[in-house]
Amino acid sequence: MEKIALYPGSFDPFTLGHQLIVDKSLTLFDKVVIAIGENNNKRTHFSQSKRINLIRKIYKDNPRVEIAAYNKLTADYCKERGINFIVRGIRNVGDFEFERNIAQINKRLNHKLETVFLMTPPQYSEISSSIVRDILLHGGNPLQFMSKGITMDDLLSEE
């Protein structure tokens, strides 16, 4: 039986830290589904299609990575897809507290779900989508925090 993990998030944008979590996940799972969820509490900068296209560009040659979008509870999406693992990246204690609470709720909603926490390497722990977005919105160049192959044209182009 294929072990599939869901890596949910808004990925606005998908950073080098996100990529490192996916790469670590691929050592543990047969397949990783990067799932862009709709979070009504977050105001996104990039459209959903733009985020999907940026991530597809990174993983275009990797058949073990799927990019998807969903608009429901993560626990329900996993149940529909037959996915029993969720992967989450942890940068600091604050991330752990937040993610632990979400993992416990997901487990109550779908008893088959297990959440796997993966630590971000220390040299990348300061990278967040919010910081990358802020750099970009203020005219800076955030490419050092992005996956190789992503260009400023990719970030600035209209979808």
PDB file of N, CA and C in Angstrom, residues 21-124:
ATOM      1  N   ILE A  21      10.847  20.902   3.526  1.00  0.00           N
ATOM      2  CA  ILE A  21       9.921  19.989   4.197  1.00  0.00           C
ATOM      3  C   ILE A  21       9.410  18.936   3.213  1.00  0.00           C
ATOM      4  N   VAL A  22       9.087  19.343   1.994  1.00  0.00           N
ATOM      5  CA  VAL A  22       8.656  18.371   0.976  1.00  0.00           C
ATOM      6  C   VAL A  22       9.773  17.374   0.695  1.00  0.00           C
ATOM      7  N   ASP A  23      10.983  17.867   0.528  1.00  0.00           N
ATOM      8  CA  ASP A  23      12.116  16.980   0.229  1.00  0.00           C
ATOM      9  C   ASP A  23      12.347  15.977   1.355  1.00  0.00           C
ATOM     10  N   LYS A  24      12.257  16.416   2.606  1.00  0.00           N
ATOM     11  CA  LYS A  24      12.370  15.487   3.741  1.00  0.00           C
ATOM     12  C   LYS A  24      11.228  14.478   3.726  1.00  0.00           C
ATOM     13  N   SER A  25      10.035  14.949   3.408  1.00  0.00           N
ATOM     14  CA  SER A  25       8.856  14.074   3.375  1.00  0.00           C
ATOM     15  C   SER A  25       9.008  12.956   2.357  1.00  0.00           C
ATOM     16  N   LEU A  26       9.656  13.264   1.254  1.00  0.00           N
ATOM     17  CA  LEU A  26       9.851  12.253   0.201  1.00  0.00           C
ATOM     18  C   LEU A  26      10.791  11.136   0.633  1.00  0.00           C
ATOM     19  N   THR A  27      11.543  11.336   1.715  1.00  0.00           N
ATOM     20  CA  THR A  27      12.361  10.243   2.248  1.00  0.00           C
ATOM     21  C   THR A  27      11.530   9.317   3.129  1.00  0.00           C
ATOM     22  N   LEU A  28      10.350   9.777   3.540  1.00  0.00           N
ATOM     23  CA  LEU A  28       9.489   8.994   4.430  1.00  0.00           C
ATOM     24  C   LEU A  28       8.263   8.405   3.742  1.00  0.00           C
ATOM     25  N   PHE A  29       7.808   9.068   2.684  1.00  0.00           N
ATOM     26  CA  PHE A  29       6.555   8.690   2.033  1.00  0.00           C
ATOM     27  C   PHE A  29       6.775   8.416   0.556  1.00  0.00           C
ATOM     28  N   ASP A  30       5.878   7.609  -0.006  1.00  0.00           N
ATOM     29  CA  ASP A  30       5.953   7.289  -1.425  1.00  0.00           C
ATOM     30  C   ASP A  30       5.536   8.470  -2.289  1.00  0.00           C
ATOM     31  N   LYS A  31       4.612   9.283  -1.751  1.00  0.00           N
ATOM     32  CA  LYS A  31       4.072  10.403  -2.506  1.00  0.00           C
ATOM     33  C   LYS A  31       3.706  11.516  -1.528  1.00  0.00           C
ATOM     34  N   VAL A  32       3.887  12.757  -1.961  1.00  0.00           N
ATOM     35  CA  VAL A  32       3.482  13.916  -1.175  1.00  0.00           C
ATOM     36  C   VAL A  32       2.529  14.756  -2.016  1.00  0.00           C
ATOM     37  N   VAL A  33       1.377  15.046  -1.445  1.00  0.00           N
ATOM     38  CA  VAL A  33       0.406  15.930  -2.080  1.00  0.00           C
ATOM     39  C   VAL A  33       0.536  17.294  -1.418  1.00  0.00           C
ATOM     40  N   ILE A  34       1.019  18.260  -2.180  1.00  0.00           N
ATOM     41  CA  ILE A  34       1.080  19.640  -1.688  1.00  0.00           C
ATOM     42  C   ILE A  34      -0.297  20.229  -1.979  1.00  0.00           C
ATOM     43  N   ALA A  35      -1.036  20.503  -0.913  1.00  0.00           N
ATOM     44  CA  ALA A  35      -2.429  20.913  -1.071  1.00  0.00           C
ATOM     45  C   ALA A  35      -2.622  22.345  -0.610  1.00  0.00           C
ATOM     46  N   ILE A  36      -3.022  23.178  -1.533  1.00  0.00           N
ATOM     47  CA  ILE A  36      -3.277  24.584  -1.233  1.00  0.00           C
ATOM     48  C   ILE A  36      -4.711  24.703  -0.753  1.00  0.00           C
ATOM     49  N   GLY A  37      -4.831  24.962   0.530  1.00  0.00           N
ATOM     50  CA  GLY A  37      -6.155  25.088   1.123  1.00  0.00           C
ATOM     51  C   GLY A  37      -6.622  26.525   1.123  1.00  0.00           C
ATOM     52  N   GLU A  38      -7.907  26.675   1.133  1.00  0.00           N
ATOM     53  CA  GLU A  38      -8.488  28.010   1.218  1.00  0.00           C
ATOM     54  C   GLU A  38      -8.720  28.315   2.689  1.00  0.00           C
ATOM     55  N   ASN A  39      -8.068  29.361   3.177  1.00  0.00           N
ATOM     56  CA  ASN A  39      -8.192  29.764   4.571  1.00  0.00           C
ATOM     57  C   ASN A  39      -8.867  31.132   4.600  1.00  0.00           C
ATOM     58  N   ASN A  40     -10.103  31.155   5.070  1.00  0.00           N
ATOM     59  CA  ASN A  40     -10.861  32.409   5.081  1.00  0.00           C
ATOM     60  C   ASN A  40     -10.273  33.456   6.019  1.00  0.00           C
ATOM     61  N   ASN A  41      -9.394  33.031   6.944  1.00  0.00           N
ATOM     62  CA  ASN A  41      -8.773  33.968   7.878  1.00  0.00           C
ATOM     63  C   ASN A  41      -7.525  34.629   7.307  1.00  0.00           C
ATOM     64  N   LYS A  42      -7.073  34.159   6.162  1.00  0.00           N
ATOM     65  CA  LYS A  42      -5.861  34.706   5.552  1.00  0.00           C
ATOM     66  C   LYS A  42      -6.207  35.446   4.272  1.00  0.00           C
ATOM     67  N   ARG A  43      -5.589  36.590   4.121  1.00  0.00           N
ATOM     68  CA  ARG A  43      -5.722  37.328   2.869  1.00  0.00           C
ATOM     69  C   ARG A  43      -4.467  37.038   2.059  1.00  0.00           C
ATOM     70  N   THR A  44      -4.643  36.413   0.930  1.00  0.00           N
ATOM     71  CA  THR A  44      -3.489  36.001   0.134  1.00  0.00           C
ATOM     72  C   THR A  44      -3.102  37.088  -0.867  1.00  0.00           C
ATOM     73  N   HIS A  45      -1.842  37.069  -1.224  1.00  0.00           N
ATOM     74  CA  HIS A  45      -1.318  37.998  -2.224  1.00  0.00           C
ATOM     75  C   HIS A  45      -1.407  37.377  -3.621  1.00  0.00           C
ATOM     76  N   PHE A  46      -0.955  36.137  -3.739  1.00  0.00           N
ATOM     77  CA  PHE A  46      -0.958  35.444  -5.023  1.00  0.00           C
ATOM     78  C   PHE A  46      -2.256  34.667  -5.197  1.00  0.00           C
ATOM     79  N   SER A  47      -2.756  34.639  -6.426  1.00  0.00           N
ATOM     80  CA  SER A  47      -3.957  33.849  -6.702  1.00  0.00           C
ATOM     81  C   SER A  47      -3.646  32.369  -6.492  1.00  0.00           C
ATOM     82  N   GLN A  48      -4.681  31.599  -6.306  1.00  0.00           N
ATOM     83  CA  GLN A  48      -4.491  30.162  -6.126  1.00  0.00           C
ATOM     84  C   GLN A  48      -3.827  29.540  -7.356  1.00  0.00           C
ATOM     85  N   SER A  49      -4.244  29.949  -8.548  1.00  0.00           N
ATOM     86  CA  SER A  49      -3.642  29.386  -9.764  1.00  0.00           C
ATOM     87  C   SER A  49      -2.165  29.770  -9.880  1.00  0.00           C
ATOM     88  N   LYS A  50      -1.811  30.976  -9.454  1.00  0.00           N
ATOM     89  CA  LYS A  50      -0.408  31.405  -9.478  1.00  0.00           C
ATOM     90  C   LYS A  50       0.426  30.553  -8.525  1.00  0.00           C
ATOM     91  N   ARG A  51      -0.102  30.307  -7.327  1.00  0.00           N
ATOM     92  CA  ARG A  51       0.617  29.484  -6.353  1.00  0.00           C
ATOM     93  C   ARG A  51       0.788  28.057  -6.872  1.00  0.00           C
ATOM     94  N   ILE A  52      -0.243  27.519  -7.473  1.00  0.00           N
ATOM     95  CA  ILE A  52      -0.161  26.174  -8.050  1.00  0.00           C
ATOM     96  C   ILE A  52       0.906  26.134  -9.141  1.00  0.00           C
ATOM     97  N   ASN A  53       0.898  27.116 -10.020  1.00  0.00           N
ATOM     98  CA  ASN A  53       1.874  27.147 -11.122  1.00  0.00           C
ATOM     99  C   ASN A  53       3.310  27.298 -10.627  1.00  0.00           C
ATOM    100  N   LEU A  54       3.525  28.120  -9.588  1.00  0.00           N
ATOM    101  CA  LEU A  54       4.874  28.276  -9.033  1.00  0.00           C
ATOM    102  C   LEU A  54       5.371  26.942  -8.464  1.00  0.00           C
ATOM    103  N   ILE A  55       4.511  26.239  -7.736  1.00  0.00           N
ATOM    104  CA  ILE A  55       4.907  24.953  -7.147  1.00  0.00           C
ATOM    105  C   ILE A  55       5.105  23.900  -8.235  1.00  0.00           C
ATOM    106  N   ARG A  56       4.244  23.904  -9.232  1.00  0.00           N
ATOM    107  CA  ARG A  56       4.416  22.954 -10.350  1.00  0.00           C
ATOM    108  C   ARG A  56       5.749  23.148 -11.046  1.00  0.00           C
ATOM    109  N   LYS A  57       6.167  24.380 -11.170  1.00  0.00           N
ATOM    110  CA  LYS A  57       7.451  24.664 -11.818  1.00  0.00           C
ATOM    111  C   LYS A  57       8.592  23.994 -11.044  1.00  0.00           C
ATOM    112  N   ILE A  58       8.520  24.018  -9.736  1.00  0.00           N
ATOM    113  CA  ILE A  58       9.558  23.432  -8.888  1.00  0.00           C
ATOM    114  C   ILE A  58       9.582  21.909  -9.013  1.00  0.00           C
ATOM    115  N   TYR A  59       8.405  21.295  -9.069  1.00  0.00           N
ATOM    116  CA  TYR A  59       8.314  19.827  -9.021  1.00  0.00           C
ATOM    117  C   TYR A  59       7.893  19.194 -10.351  1.00  0.00           C
ATOM    118  N   LYS A  60       8.052  19.912 -11.430  1.00  0.00           N
ATOM    119  CA  LYS A  60       7.575  19.417 -12.726  1.00  0.00           C
ATOM    120  C   LYS A  60       8.170  18.071 -13.126  1.00  0.00           C
ATOM    121  N   ASP A  61       9.363  17.764 -12.657  1.00  0.00           N
ATOM    122  CA  ASP A  61      10.025  16.512 -13.031  1.00  0.00           C
ATOM    123  C   ASP A  61       9.952  15.447 -11.943  1.00  0.00           C
ATOM    124  N   ASN A  62       9.113  15.662 -10.942  1.00  0.00           N
ATOM    125  CA  ASN A  62       9.016  14.696  -9.853  1.00  0.00           C
ATOM    126  C   ASN A  62       7.616  14.090  -9.801  1.00  0.00           C
ATOM    127  N   PRO A  63       7.455  12.863 -10.295  1.00  0.00           N
ATOM    128  CA  PRO A  63       6.132  12.233 -10.311  1.00  0.00           C
ATOM    129  C   PRO A  63       5.619  11.856  -8.923  1.00  0.00           C
ATOM    130  N   ARG A  64       6.459  11.948  -7.906  1.00  0.00           N
ATOM    131  CA  ARG A  64       6.046  11.607  -6.546  1.00  0.00           C
ATOM    132  C   ARG A  64       5.429  12.799  -5.811  1.00  0.00           C
ATOM    133  N   VAL A  65       5.381  13.945  -6.480  1.00  0.00           N
ATOM    134  CA  VAL A  65       4.785  15.141  -5.889  1.00  0.00           C
ATOM    135  C   VAL A  65       3.576  15.539  -6.722  1.00  0.00           C
ATOM    136  N   GLU A  66       2.462  15.700  -6.042  1.00  0.00           N
ATOM    137  CA  GLU A  66       1.222  16.158  -6.684  1.00  0.00           C
ATOM    138  C   GLU A  66       0.860  17.501  -6.070  1.00  0.00           C
ATOM    139  N   ILE A  67       0.358  18.399  -6.884  1.00  0.00           N
ATOM    140  CA  ILE A  67      -0.107  19.690  -6.387  1.00  0.00           C
ATOM    141  C   ILE A  67      -1.614  19.732  -6.573  1.00  0.00           C
ATOM    142  N   ALA A  68      -2.311  20.094  -5.502  1.00  0.00           N
ATOM    143  CA  ALA A  68      -3.772  20.107  -5.531  1.00  0.00           C
ATOM    144  C   ALA A  68      -4.270  21.336  -4.785  1.00  0.00           C
ATOM    145  N   ALA A  69      -5.546  21.623  -4.944  1.00  0.00           N
ATOM    146  CA  ALA A  69      -6.211  22.681  -4.195  1.00  0.00           C
ATOM    147  C   ALA A  69      -7.471  22.088  -3.585  1.00  0.00           C
ATOM    148  N   TYR A  70      -7.839  22.601  -2.426  1.00  0.00           N
ATOM    149  CA  TYR A  70      -9.059  22.101  -1.791  1.00  0.00           C
ATOM    150  C   TYR A  70      -9.729  23.209  -0.998  1.00  0.00           C
ATOM    151  N   ASN A  71     -11.025  23.008  -0.754  1.00  0.00           N
ATOM    152  CA  ASN A  71     -11.839  24.017  -0.088  1.00  0.00           C
ATOM    153  C   ASN A  71     -12.766  23.334   0.918  1.00  0.00           C
ATOM    154  N   LYS A  72     -12.155  22.665   1.887  1.00  0.00           N
ATOM    155  CA  LYS A  72     -12.919  21.981   2.925  1.00  0.00           C
ATOM    156  C   LYS A  72     -12.001  21.716   4.092  1.00  0.00           C
ATOM    157  N   LEU A  73     -12.525  21.081   5.106  1.00  0.00           N
ATOM    158  CA  LEU A  73     -11.674  20.708   6.229  1.00  0.00           C
ATOM    159  C   LEU A  73     -10.584  19.759   5.755  1.00  0.00           C
ATOM    160  N   THR A  74      -9.378  19.974   6.239  1.00  0.00           N
ATOM    161  CA  THR A  74      -8.248  19.126   5.860  1.00  0.00           C
ATOM    162  C   THR A  74      -8.532  17.669   6.209  1.00  0.00           C
ATOM    163  N   ALA A  75      -9.118  17.425   7.369  1.00  0.00           N
ATOM    164  CA  ALA A  75      -9.435  16.049   7.787  1.00  0.00           C
ATOM    165  C   ALA A  75     -10.396  15.386   6.806  1.00  0.00           C
ATOM    166  N   ASP A  76     -11.373  16.127   6.317  1.00  0.00           N
ATOM    167  CA  ASP A  76     -12.332  15.580   5.340  1.00  0.00           C
ATOM    168  C   ASP A  76     -11.661  15.339   3.991  1.00  0.00           C
ATOM    169  N   TYR A  77     -10.808  16.263   3.585  1.00  0.00           N
ATOM    170  CA  TYR A  77     -10.096  16.095   2.318  1.00  0.00           C
ATOM    171  C   TYR A  77      -9.233  14.831   2.359  1.00  0.00           C
ATOM    172  N   CYS A  78      -8.536  14.638   3.464  1.00  0.00           N
ATOM    173  CA  CYS A  78      -7.709  13.426   3.610  1.00  0.00           C
ATOM    174  C   CYS A  78      -8.572  12.165   3.559  1.00  0.00           C
ATOM    175  N   LYS A  79      -9.704  12.196   4.216  1.00  0.00           N
ATOM    176  CA  LYS A  79     -10.601  11.031   4.222  1.00  0.00           C
ATOM    177  C   LYS A  79     -11.065  10.712   2.802  1.00  0.00           C
ATOM    178  N   GLU A  80     -11.472  11.736   2.065  1.00  0.00           N
ATOM    179  CA  GLU A  80     -11.916  11.542   0.672  1.00  0.00           C
ATOM    180  C   GLU A  80     -10.822  10.956  -0.201  1.00  0.00           C
ATOM    181  N   ARG A  81      -9.586  11.374   0.030  1.00  0.00           N
ATOM    182  CA  ARG A  81      -8.457  10.944  -0.796  1.00  0.00           C
ATOM    183  C   ARG A  81      -7.795   9.660  -0.292  1.00  0.00           C
ATOM    184  N   GLY A  82      -8.211   9.186   0.876  1.00  0.00           N
ATOM    185  CA  GLY A  82      -7.588   7.996   1.451  1.00  0.00           C
ATOM    186  C   GLY A  82      -6.179   8.273   1.962  1.00  0.00           C
ATOM    187  N   ILE A  83      -5.931   9.506   2.382  1.00  0.00           N
ATOM    188  CA  ILE A  83      -4.626   9.918   2.898  1.00  0.00           C
ATOM    189  C   ILE A  83      -4.667   9.855   4.420  1.00  0.00           C
ATOM    190  N   ASN A  84      -3.667   9.183   5.014  1.00  0.00           N
ATOM    191  CA  ASN A  84      -3.654   8.999   6.463  1.00  0.00           C
ATOM    192  C   ASN A  84      -2.544   9.780   7.180  1.00  0.00           C
ATOM    193  N   PHE A  85      -1.763  10.544   6.426  1.00  0.00           N
ATOM    194  CA  PHE A  85      -0.660  11.285   7.032  1.00  0.00           C
ATOM    195  C   PHE A  85      -0.694  12.743   6.583  1.00  0.00           C
ATOM    196  N   ILE A  86      -0.441  13.617   7.533  1.00  0.00           N
ATOM    197  CA  ILE A  86      -0.265  15.035   7.257  1.00  0.00           C
ATOM    198  C   ILE A  86       1.153  15.390   7.675  1.00  0.00           C
ATOM    199  N   VAL A  87       1.831  16.176   6.856  1.00  0.00           N
ATOM    200  CA  VAL A  87       3.179  16.643   7.168  1.00  0.00           C
ATOM    201  C   VAL A  87       3.104  18.132   7.470  1.00  0.00           C
ATOM    202  N   ARG A  88       3.782  18.518   8.547  1.00  0.00           N
ATOM    203  CA  ARG A  88       3.853  19.941   8.894  1.00  0.00           C
ATOM    204  C   ARG A  88       5.282  20.295   9.257  1.00  0.00           C
ATOM    205  N   GLY A  89       5.713  21.462   8.839  1.00  0.00           N
ATOM    206  CA  GLY A  89       7.036  21.960   9.172  1.00  0.00           C
ATOM    207  C   GLY A  89       6.997  22.764  10.453  1.00  0.00           C
ATOM    208  N   ILE A  90       8.032  22.593  11.262  1.00  0.00           N
ATOM    209  CA  ILE A  90       8.139  23.314  12.531  1.00  0.00           C
ATOM    210  C   ILE A  90       9.423  24.140  12.512  1.00  0.00           C
ATOM    211  N   ARG A  91       9.273  25.454  12.688  1.00  0.00           N
ATOM    212  CA  ARG A  91      10.432  26.353  12.727  1.00  0.00           C
ATOM    213  C   ARG A  91      10.815  26.719  14.153  1.00  0.00           C
ATOM    214  N   ASN A  92       9.812  26.763  15.036  1.00  0.00           N
ATOM    215  CA  ASN A  92      10.050  27.242  16.396  1.00  0.00           C
ATOM    216  C   ASN A  92       8.977  26.718  17.341  1.00  0.00           C
ATOM    217  N   VAL A  93       9.076  27.071  18.614  1.00  0.00           N
ATOM    218  CA  VAL A  93       8.125  26.601  19.628  1.00  0.00           C
ATOM    219  C   VAL A  93       6.708  27.080  19.319  1.00  0.00           C
ATOM    220  N   GLY A  94       6.586  28.304  18.835  1.00  0.00           N
ATOM    221  CA  GLY A  94       5.264  28.826  18.483  1.00  0.00           C
ATOM    222  C   GLY A  94       4.592  27.994  17.407  1.00  0.00           C
ATOM    223  N   ASP A  95       5.359  27.624  16.383  1.00  0.00           N
ATOM    224  CA  ASP A  95       4.823  26.743  15.339  1.00  0.00           C
ATOM    225  C   ASP A  95       4.355  25.426  15.949  1.00  0.00           C
ATOM    226  N   PHE A  96       5.178  24.859  16.841  1.00  0.00           N
ATOM    227  CA  PHE A  96       4.824  23.570  17.433  1.00  0.00           C
ATOM    228  C   PHE A  96       3.505  23.654  18.191  1.00  0.00           C
ATOM    229  N   GLU A  97       3.343  24.665  19.019  1.00  0.00           N
ATOM    230  CA  GLU A  97       2.102  24.800  19.796  1.00  0.00           C
ATOM    231  C   GLU A  97       0.885  24.903  18.881  1.00  0.00           C
ATOM    232  N   PHE A  98       0.994  25.746  17.870  1.00  0.00           N
ATOM    233  CA  PHE A  98      -0.108  25.922  16.923  1.00  0.00           C
ATOM    234  C   PHE A  98      -0.395  24.617  16.179  1.00  0.00           C
ATOM    235  N   GLU A  99       0.639  24.001  15.630  1.00  0.00           N
ATOM    236  CA  GLU A  99       0.465  22.783  14.823  1.00  0.00           C
ATOM    237  C   GLU A  99      -0.006  21.599  15.656  1.00  0.00           C
ATOM    238  N   ARG A 100       0.441  21.520  16.902  1.00  0.00           N
ATOM    239  CA  ARG A 100      -0.010  20.436  17.789  1.00  0.00           C
ATOM    240  C   ARG A 100      -1.518  20.516  17.998  1.00  0.00           C
ATOM    241  N   ASN A 101      -2.023  21.723  18.221  1.00  0.00           N
ATOM    242  CA  ASN A 101      -3.468  21.886  18.413  1.00  0.00           C
ATOM    243  C   ASN A 101      -4.242  21.479  17.173  1.00  0.00           C
ATOM    244  N   ILE A 102      -3.773  21.898  16.005  1.00  0.00           N
ATOM    245  CA  ILE A 102      -4.430  21.531  14.750  1.00  0.00           C
ATOM    246  C   ILE A 102      -4.389  20.015  14.557  1.00  0.00           C
ATOM    247  N   ALA A 103      -3.251  19.408  14.852  1.00  0.00           N
ATOM    248  CA  ALA A 103      -3.112  17.948  14.698  1.00  0.00           C
ATOM    249  C   ALA A 103      -4.098  17.208  15.596  1.00  0.00           C
ATOM    250  N   GLN A 104      -4.272  17.689  16.810  1.00  0.00           N
ATOM    251  CA  GLN A 104      -5.209  17.033  17.722  1.00  0.00           C
ATOM    252  C   GLN A 104      -6.650  17.154  17.230  1.00  0.00           C
ATOM    253  N   ILE A 105      -7.005  18.295  16.702  1.00  0.00           N
ATOM    254  CA  ILE A 105      -8.357  18.479  16.152  1.00  0.00           C
ATOM    255  C   ILE A 105      -8.549  17.586  14.926  1.00  0.00           C
ATOM    256  N   ASN A 106      -7.550  17.573  14.027  1.00  0.00           N
ATOM    257  CA  ASN A 106      -7.651  16.713  12.842  1.00  0.00           C
ATOM    258  C   ASN A 106      -7.830  15.251  13.237  1.00  0.00           C
ATOM    259  N   LYS A 107      -7.123  14.803  14.264  1.00  0.00           N
ATOM    260  CA  LYS A 107      -7.218  13.424  14.731  1.00  0.00           C
ATOM    261  C   LYS A 107      -8.625  13.129  15.257  1.00  0.00           C
ATOM    262  N   ARG A 108      -9.222  14.092  15.926  1.00  0.00           N
ATOM    263  CA  ARG A 108     -10.594  13.897  16.431  1.00  0.00           C
ATOM    264  C   ARG A 108     -11.601  13.862  15.285  1.00  0.00           C
ATOM    265  N   LEU A 109     -11.334  14.640  14.241  1.00  0.00           N
ATOM    266  CA  LEU A 109     -12.234  14.668  13.090  1.00  0.00           C
ATOM    267  C   LEU A 109     -12.066  13.448  12.183  1.00  0.00           C
ATOM    268  N   ASN A 110     -10.854  12.903  12.157  1.00  0.00           N
ATOM    269  CA  ASN A 110     -10.547  11.746  11.300  1.00  0.00           C
ATOM    270  C   ASN A 110      -9.525  10.898  12.059  1.00  0.00           C
ATOM    271  N   HIS A 111     -10.014   9.864  12.743  1.00  0.00           N
ATOM    272  CA  HIS A 111      -9.158   9.082  13.644  1.00  0.00           C
ATOM    273  C   HIS A 111      -8.008   8.366  12.939  1.00  0.00           C
ATOM    274  N   LYS A 112      -8.052   8.245  11.628  1.00  0.00           N
ATOM    275  CA  LYS A 112      -6.965   7.580  10.897  1.00  0.00           C
ATOM    276  C   LYS A 112      -5.772   8.499  10.634  1.00  0.00           C
ATOM    277  N   LEU A 113      -5.958   9.793  10.824  1.00  0.00           N
ATOM    278  CA  LEU A 113      -4.901  10.757  10.503  1.00  0.00           C
ATOM    279  C   LEU A 113      -3.796  10.780  11.542  1.00  0.00           C
ATOM    280  N   GLU A 114      -2.570  10.780  11.057  1.00  0.00           N
ATOM    281  CA  GLU A 114      -1.396  11.000  11.892  1.00  0.00           C
ATOM    282  C   GLU A 114      -0.653  12.195  11.308  1.00  0.00           C
ATOM    283  N   THR A 115      -0.260  13.105  12.178  1.00  0.00           N
ATOM    284  CA  THR A 115       0.503  14.260  11.729  1.00  0.00           C
ATOM    285  C   THR A 115       1.975  14.037  12.064  1.00  0.00           C
ATOM    286  N   VAL A 116       2.816  14.249  11.074  1.00  0.00           N
ATOM    287  CA  VAL A 116       4.256  14.100  11.226  1.00  0.00           C
ATOM    288  C   VAL A 116       4.863  15.503  11.193  1.00  0.00           C
ATOM    289  N   PHE A 117       5.572  15.843  12.265  1.00  0.00           N
ATOM    290  CA  PHE A 117       6.228  17.141  12.354  1.00  0.00           C
ATOM    291  C   PHE A 117       7.680  17.000  11.921  1.00  0.00           C
ATOM    292  N   LEU A 118       8.083  17.840  10.996  1.00  0.00           N
ATOM    293  CA  LEU A 118       9.471  17.857  10.527  1.00  0.00           C
ATOM    294  C   LEU A 118      10.079  19.213  10.841  1.00  0.00           C
ATOM    295  N   MET A 119      11.261  19.178  11.398  1.00  0.00           N
ATOM    296  CA  MET A 119      11.945  20.410  11.779  1.00  0.00           C
ATOM    297  C   MET A 119      12.604  21.055  10.564  1.00  0.00           C
ATOM    298  N   THR A 120      12.452  22.364  10.470  1.00  0.00           N
ATOM    299  CA  THR A 120      13.161  23.130   9.463  1.00  0.00           C
ATOM    300  C   THR A 120      14.612  23.269   9.922  1.00  0.00           C
ATOM    301  N   PRO A 121      15.581  23.091   9.037  1.00  0.00           N
ATOM    302  CA  PRO A 121      16.979  23.302   9.447  1.00  0.00           C
ATOM    303  C   PRO A 121      17.148  24.711  10.020  1.00  0.00           C
ATOM    304  N   PRO A 122      17.990  24.850  11.064  1.00  0.00           N
ATOM    305  CA  PRO A 122      18.132  26.150  11.743  1.00  0.00           C
ATOM    306  C   PRO A 122      18.432  27.320  10.810  1.00  0.00           C
ATOM    307  N   GLN A 123      19.234  27.098   9.787  1.00  0.00           N
ATOM    308  CA  GLN A 123      19.600  28.206   8.902  1.00  0.00           C
ATOM    309  C   GLN A 123      18.425  28.700   8.051  1.00  0.00           C
ATOM    310  N   TYR A 124      17.303  27.968   8.069  1.00  0.00           N
ATOM    311  CA  TYR A 124      16.128  28.379   7.305  1.00  0.00           C
ATOM    312  C   TYR A 124      14.924  28.685   8.205  1.00  0.00           C
TER     313      TYR A 124
END
